[in-house]
CSV table of C-alpha atoms and ligand atoms in Angstrom, one decimal:
chain,number,residue,atom,x,y,z
A,32,UNK,CA,-0.1,-0.1,-0.3
A,33,UNK,CA,1.4,3.2,-1.0
A,34,UNK,CA,1.2,5.7,1.6
A,35,UNK,CA,1.4,9.7,0.2
A,36,UNK,CA,1.2,13.3,1.7
A,37,UNK,CA,1.2,15.5,-1.3
A,38,UNK,CA,-1.1,15.8,-4.2
A,39,UNK,CA,2.0,15.6,-6.6
A,40,UNK,CA,3.2,12.8,-5.0
A,41,UNK,CA,-0.3,11.1,-5.5
A,42,UNK,CA,-0.7,11.9,-9.0
A,43,UNK,CA,2.9,10.2,-10.0
A,44,UNK,CA,1.0,6.9,-8.9
A,45,UNK,CA,-2.4,7.6,-10.0
A,46,UNK,CA,-1.3,9.0,-13.7
A,47,UNK,CA,-3.3,6.6,-15.9
A,48,UNK,CA,-5.5,4.6,-13.7
A,49,UNK,CA,-9.3,4.5,-13.3
A,50,UNK,CA,-9.1,5.5,-9.8
A,51,UNK,CA,-12.5,4.9,-6.8
A,52,UNK,CA,-12.3,7.3,-4.3
A,53,UNK,CA,-13.2,7.2,-0.5
A,54,UNK,CA,-12.5,10.1,1.2
A,55,UNK,CA,-13.0,9.6,5.0
A,56,UNK,CA,-11.6,11.7,8.0
A,57,UNK,CA,-9.9,8.4,9.9
A,58,UNK,CA,-10.8,6.8,13.1
A,59,UNK,CA,-11.8,3.9,10.1
A,60,UNK,CA,-14.8,1.6,10.6
A,61,UNK,CA,-16.5,-1.4,8.5
A,62,UNK,CA,-18.6,1.0,7.2
A,63,UNK,CA,-15.3,3.3,5.5
A,64,UNK,CA,-14.0,-0.3,4.8
A,65,UNK,CA,-17.4,-1.4,2.9
A,66,UNK,CA,-16.4,1.6,0.3
A,67,UNK,CA,-13.2,0.1,-0.4
A,68,UNK,CA,-14.2,-3.2,-0.8
A,69,UNK,CA,-17.1,-1.6,-3.0
A,70,UNK,CA,-14.2,0.0,-4.9
A,71,UNK,CA,-11.9,-2.7,-5.2
A,72,UNK,CA,-14.6,-5.5,-6.4
A,73,UNK,CA,-15.2,-2.7,-9.2
A,74,UNK,CA,-11.3,-3.2,-10.5
A,75,UNK,CA,-10.5,0.3,-9.7
A,76,UNK,CA,-7.2,1.5,-8.1
A,77,UNK,CA,-8.3,2.5,-4.6
A,78,UNK,CA,-7.6,6.1,-3.2
A,79,UNK,CA,-8.5,6.6,0.6
A,80,UNK,CA,-8.0,9.9,2.2
A,81,UNK,CA,-7.5,10.5,5.7
A,82,UNK,CA,-8.3,14.5,6.6
A,83,UNK,CA,-9.7,16.1,9.8
A,84,UNK,CA,-11.3,19.1,7.7
A,85,UNK,CA,-11.4,21.5,10.1
A,86,UNK,CA,-13.8,23.8,7.5
A,87,UNK,CA,-16.5,21.6,8.0
A,88,UNK,CA,-16.6,21.7,11.9
A,89,UNK,CA,-18.7,24.5,13.6
A,90,UNK,CA,-18.1,24.0,16.9
A,91,UNK,CA,-14.3,23.8,17.5
A,92,UNK,CA,-14.3,21.1,20.6
A,93,UNK,CA,-15.9,18.9,18.1
A,94,UNK,CA,-13.0,19.2,16.2
A,95,UNK,CA,-10.6,18.9,19.0
A,96,UNK,CA,-12.4,16.2,20.3
A,97,UNK,CA,-12.2,13.9,16.9
A,98,UNK,CA,-10.7,10.7,17.5
A,99,UNK,CA,-7.6,10.0,15.4
A,100,UNK,CA,-6.2,6.8,14.9
A,101,UNK,CA,-3.5,6.8,12.0
A,102,UNK,CA,-1.4,3.7,12.8
A,103,UNK,CA,-4.8,1.6,13.4
A,104,UNK,CA,-6.4,3.2,10.4
A,105,UNK,CA,-3.7,2.3,7.9
A,106,UNK,CA,-3.4,-1.4,9.5
A,107,UNK,CA,-7.4,-1.5,8.8
A,108,UNK,CA,-6.5,-0.1,5.0
A,109,UNK,CA,-4.0,-2.5,4.6
A,110,UNK,CA,-6.0,-5.4,5.3
A,111,UNK,CA,-8.9,-4.0,3.2
A,112,UNK,CA,-6.6,-3.9,0.2
A,113,UNK,CA,-6.5,-0.3,-0.4
A,114,UNK,CA,-4.0,0.7,-3.0
A,115,UNK,CA,-3.0,3.7,-1.8
A,116,UNK,CA,-3.5,6.7,1.0
A,117,UNK,CA,-3.5,10.1,0.8
A,118,UNK,CA,-2.5,12.1,4.3
A,119,UNK,CA,-2.3,15.5,3.8
A,120,UNK,CA,-1.3,18.2,6.0
A,121,UNK,CA,-3.5,21.3,6.2
A,122,UNK,CA,-1.6,23.1,4.6
A,123,UNK,CA,-1.6,20.7,1.3
A,124,UNK,CA,-5.1,21.1,1.1
A,125,UNK,CA,-5.8,25.2,2.0
A,126,UNK,CA,-2.2,26.4,0.4
A,127,UNK,CA,-1.1,29.4,2.6
A,128,UNK,CA,-1.6,32.7,0.8
A,129,UNK,CA,-4.4,31.1,-1.7
A,130,UNK,CA,-7.8,32.3,-0.7
A,131,UNK,CA,-9.1,30.3,2.0
A,132,UNK,CA,-12.9,30.8,0.7
A,133,UNK,CA,-12.1,29.3,-2.9
A,134,UNK,CA,-14.3,26.5,-3.7
A,135,UNK,CA,-17.0,27.9,-1.5
A,136,UNK,CA,-20.7,26.2,-3.0
A,137,UNK,CA,-24.1,27.8,-2.5
A,138,UNK,CA,-26.5,24.0,-2.0
A,139,UNK,CA,-29.7,26.2,-1.5
A,140,UNK,CA,-32.1,24.9,0.5
A,141,UNK,CA,-30.3,21.3,1.0
A,142,UNK,CA,-27.3,23.2,3.3
A,143,UNK,CA,-30.2,25.2,5.8
A,144,UNK,CA,-32.0,22.4,6.7
A,145,UNK,CA,-32.0,19.6,9.5
A,146,UNK,CA,-28.2,19.0,9.2
A,147,UNK,CA,-27.3,22.3,7.5
A,148,UNK,CA,-29.7,24.2,9.7
A,149,UNK,CA,-28.1,22.5,13.1
A,150,UNK,CA,-24.5,22.9,11.9
A,151,UNK,CA,-24.3,26.4,10.2
A,152,UNK,CA,-21.3,26.2,7.1
A,153,UNK,CA,-21.4,22.7,7.9
A,154,UNK,CA,-22.1,21.4,4.2
A,155,UNK,CA,-20.5,24.2,3.0
A,156,UNK,CA,-17.1,23.0,4.6
A,157,UNK,CA,-17.9,19.2,3.3
A,158,UNK,CA,-18.3,20.8,-0.6
A,159,UNK,CA,-15.4,22.8,-0.3
A,160,UNK,CA,-13.1,20.2,1.0
A,161,UNK,CA,-14.4,17.9,-1.1
A,162,UNK,CA,-14.2,19.9,-4.2
A,163,UNK,CA,-10.6,20.2,-3.8
A,164,UNK,CA,-10.1,16.6,-2.5
A,165,UNK,CA,-11.3,15.3,-6.1
A,166,UNK,CA,-9.7,18.0,-8.2
A,167,UNK,CA,-6.2,16.6,-6.6
A,168,UNK,CA,-7.5,13.0,-6.7
A,169,UNK,CA,-9.0,13.0,-10.0
A,170,UNK,CA,-11.6,9.6,-9.5
A,171,UNK,CA,-13.5,8.3,-12.2
A,172,UNK,CA,-15.9,6.9,-9.1
A,173,UNK,CA,-16.2,8.0,-5.7
A,174,UNK,CA,-17.7,6.4,-2.7
A,175,UNK,CA,-20.1,7.9,0.3
A,176,UNK,CA,-22.1,6.1,3.0
A,177,UNK,CA,-26.1,6.8,3.3
A,178,UNK,CA,-24.9,7.1,6.8
A,179,UNK,CA,-24.6,10.7,6.3
A,180,UNK,CA,-27.5,11.1,3.5
A,181,UNK,CA,-28.0,14.5,3.3
A,182,UNK,CA,-23.9,14.9,3.0
A,183,UNK,CA,-24.3,12.3,-0.1
A,184,UNK,CA,-27.1,14.6,-1.4
A,185,UNK,CA,-25.0,17.5,-1.3
A,186,UNK,CA,-22.0,15.8,-3.3
A,187,UNK,CA,-24.2,14.6,-6.0
A,188,UNK,CA,-25.1,18.3,-6.1
A,189,UNK,CA,-21.4,19.4,-6.0
A,190,UNK,CA,-20.2,17.0,-8.8
A,191,UNK,CA,-23.3,18.5,-11.0
A,192,UNK,CA,-22.1,22.1,-10.0
A,193,UNK,CA,-18.0,21.6,-10.8
A,194,UNK,CA,-19.8,19.5,-14.4
A,195,UNK,CA,-17.3,17.0,-13.4
A,196,UNK,CA,-16.8,13.4,-14.6
A,197,UNK,CA,-16.9,11.7,-11.7
A,198,UNK,CA,-20.0,9.0,-10.7
A,199,UNK,CA,-21.0,9.1,-7.1
A,200,UNK,CA,-21.6,5.8,-5.5
A,201,UNK,CA,-23.8,5.4,-2.5
A,202,UNK,CA,-23.5,2.5,-0.2
A,203,UNK,CA,-25.6,1.0,2.2
A,204,UNK,CA,-25.1,1.8,6.2
A,205,UNK,CA,-23.3,-0.7,7.9
A,206,UNK,CA,-24.4,-1.1,11.5
A,207,UNK,CA,-23.8,-3.1,14.9
A,208,UNK,CA,-25.8,-5.7,16.2
A,209,UNK,CA,-28.1,-3.4,17.7
A,210,UNK,CA,-28.8,-1.5,14.8
A,211,UNK,CA,-26.5,1.4,15.6
A,212,UNK,CA,-25.3,2.8,12.8
A,213,UNK,CA,-21.0,2.8,12.5
A,214,UNK,CA,-19.7,5.6,13.2
A,215,UNK,CA,-15.6,7.1,14.5
A,216,UNK,CA,-18.3,8.8,17.5
A,217,UNK,CA,-19.5,5.6,18.9
A,218,UNK,CA,-16.2,5.2,20.6
A,219,UNK,CA,-16.5,8.5,22.4
A,220,UNK,CA,-19.8,6.7,23.9
A,221,UNK,CA,-19.9,5.7,27.7
A,222,UNK,CA,-21.2,2.4,28.3
A,223,UNK,CA,-24.3,3.5,29.3
A,224,UNK,CA,-24.6,5.9,26.4
A,225,UNK,CA,-23.9,3.2,24.2
A,226,UNK,CA,-26.5,1.3,25.3
A,227,UNK,CA,-29.0,3.9,24.4
A,228,UNK,CA,-28.1,5.1,21.6
A,229,UNK,CA,-29.7,1.9,19.7
A,230,UNK,CA,-33.2,4.2,20.5
A,231,UNK,CA,-31.8,5.9,16.8
A,232,UNK,CA,-32.3,2.5,14.7
A,233,UNK,CA,-35.6,1.6,17.1
A,234,UNK,CA,-37.1,4.6,16.5
A,235,UNK,CA,-36.5,4.8,12.6
A,236,UNK,CA,-37.3,0.9,12.2
A,237,UNK,CA,-40.9,2.4,13.9
A,238,UNK,CA,-40.9,4.7,11.3
A,239,UNK,CA,-40.5,2.4,8.6
A,240,UNK,CA,-43.0,-0.3,10.0
A,241,UNK,CA,-45.8,1.9,10.5
A,242,UNK,CA,-44.9,4.5,7.7
A,243,UNK,CA,-48.3,2.9,5.6
A,244,UNK,CA,-50.1,2.6,8.4
A,245,UNK,CA,-50.1,5.9,11.1
A,246,UNK,CA,-49.6,9.7,9.6
A,247,UNK,CA,-46.4,11.4,10.0
A,248,UNK,CA,-47.4,13.3,13.1
A,249,UNK,CA,-48.3,10.4,14.9
A,250,UNK,CA,-44.7,8.1,14.0
A,251,UNK,CA,-43.1,11.4,15.1
A,252,UNK,CA,-45.0,11.5,18.4
A,253,UNK,CA,-44.3,7.8,18.9
A,254,UNK,CA,-40.4,8.9,18.2
A,255,UNK,CA,-40.2,11.6,21.0
A,256,UNK,CA,-41.8,8.9,23.4
A,257,UNK,CA,-39.0,6.4,22.7
A,258,UNK,CA,-36.2,9.0,23.3
A,259,UNK,CA,-37.3,10.1,25.8
A,260,UNK,CA,-37.5,6.8,27.7
A,261,UNK,CA,-34.2,6.0,26.4
A,262,UNK,CA,-32.7,9.1,27.8
A,263,UNK,CA,-31.5,10.2,24.9
A,264,UNK,CA,-31.8,14.2,23.8
A,265,UNK,CA,-34.0,14.2,20.2
A,266,UNK,CA,-32.7,17.3,18.1
A,267,UNK,CA,-35.0,16.4,15.2
A,268,UNK,CA,-36.8,13.5,13.6
A,269,UNK,CA,-38.3,13.9,10.5
A,270,UNK,CA,-39.9,11.8,7.5
A,271,UNK,CA,-39.0,13.7,4.5
A,272,UNK,CA,-39.4,13.2,0.7
A,273,UNK,CA,-35.6,12.3,0.0
A,274,UNK,CA,-35.2,13.7,-3.2
A,275,UNK,CA,-37.0,17.3,-2.2
A,276,UNK,CA,-35.6,17.5,1.6
A,277,UNK,CA,-38.6,18.5,2.2
A,278,UNK,CA,-40.6,17.6,5.4
A,279,UNK,CA,-43.7,14.6,4.0
A,280,UNK,CA,-47.1,15.9,5.0
A,281,UNK,CA,-48.9,12.9,4.4
A,282,UNK,CA,-47.4,9.6,3.4
A,283,UNK,CA,-50.0,8.1,0.8
A,284,UNK,CA,-48.1,9.9,-2.0
A,285,UNK,CA,-45.5,8.0,-4.7
A,286,UNK,CA,-42.5,9.8,-3.0
A,287,UNK,CA,-39.6,8.1,-1.5
A,288,UNK,CA,-39.9,8.4,1.9
A,289,UNK,CA,-37.0,8.4,4.6
A,290,UNK,CA,-36.6,9.1,8.2
A,291,UNK,CA,-33.9,11.2,9.3
A,292,UNK,CA,-32.8,11.6,12.7
A,293,UNK,CA,-29.8,13.4,15.3
A,294,UNK,CA,-29.4,13.1,19.0
A,295,UNK,CA,-27.2,13.3,21.8
A,296,UNK,CA,-26.5,10.2,23.3
A,297,UNK,CA,-24.8,11.1,26.9
A,298,UNK,CA,-23.6,14.2,25.1
A,299,UNK,CA,-22.5,12.8,22.0
A,300,UNK,CA,-24.1,14.2,18.3
A,301,UNK,CA,-25.3,11.2,16.6
A,302,UNK,CA,-26.9,10.9,13.5
A,303,UNK,CA,-29.1,8.2,11.4
A,304,UNK,CA,-31.1,7.6,8.6
A,305,UNK,CA,-33.5,4.9,6.7
A,306,UNK,CA,-35.4,4.3,3.7
A,307,UNK,CA,-39.3,4.3,4.7
A,308,UNK,CA,-41.0,3.5,1.7
O,577,LIG,P1,-16.3,9.8,7.9
O,577,LIG,O1,-14.6,9.6,8.0
O,577,LIG,O2,-17.2,10.2,9.2
O,577,LIG,O3,-16.2,11.4,7.2
O,577,LIG,O4,-17.0,9.0,6.2
O,577,LIG,C1,-16.3,8.9,5.2
O,577,LIG,C2,-17.2,8.2,4.3
O,577,LIG,O5,-17.7,7.2,5.2
O,577,LIG,C3,-18.8,9.0,4.3
O,577,LIG,O6,-18.7,8.9,3.1
O,577,LIG,C4,-19.6,8.2,5.0
O,577,LIG,O7,-20.7,8.5,5.1
O,577,LIG,C5,-19.1,6.8,5.6
O,577,LIG,N1,-20.0,5.8,6.4
O,577,LIG,C6,-19.3,6.3,7.6
O,577,LIG,N2,-20.4,5.8,8.5
O,577,LIG,C7,-20.9,4.8,7.9
O,577,LIG,C8,-21.7,3.7,7.8
O,577,LIG,N3,-21.9,3.4,9.2
O,577,LIG,N4,-21.9,3.0,6.9
O,577,LIG,C9,-21.1,3.2,5.8
O,577,LIG,N5,-20.8,4.1,5.6
O,577,LIG,C10,-20.4,4.8,6.4
């Protein structure tokens, strides 16, 4: 496995190859590795980046506490058959002297609702770093998890705005045995919070099973009840039309409905989502 720190070194190894790209912030788990496996299965030269991007954190404490474990990550990537790891320093991505506001895109409605509303500026930061990484890595395909469903939609919009010939592949959420979506943040959960955190999945499953039976308001009320009982602080639980990212007022239409949720388990912010119908 090749390890590089600069875009120039990366280009020396990727020139003329069909690249499959998996951008990450490290602290890797099976969710990340499923993206690597998909790229490998498609016969692509698989590049994984590990970069904790400061411009997408609206909360400095969250950035400081973001788990970092590069040695363990490299070990997992080697075992997963990754071809090249890109480990840039912040100056490689944001060179001093260049406009730090370059590649900031406007994603419209998508960047103002749900994750965008509760994490102002987050998607502009995500769009910026992914744009820069795409320019450096120049992949044919890039793999993203449905775990971050709103981000996946933002990335699809980004590629359209960039007019770049990059295919975006969305991959299913990998979960723990009790349904909790795998996340780098899970390792910050206390044992009690970890146990309570499965309520995100329980509430989404309740919504999926009842989407044709109960109106959205009733489903939301039951979800709130489940969160209260689990002692997990709910930030939002919504049923949306996944194409428009607008709240679904009724569920008997032909829309693609998705449940989306954000909540704090023992002070750690977790998100999840599920296709409902
Ligand atoms: P992150 O390191 O959190 O920025 O995530 C890097 C990529 O891994 C993103 O495309 C995420 O959506 C994806 N990812 C994170 N967790 C999971 C999961 N549990 N299942 C599938 N993909 C995931």
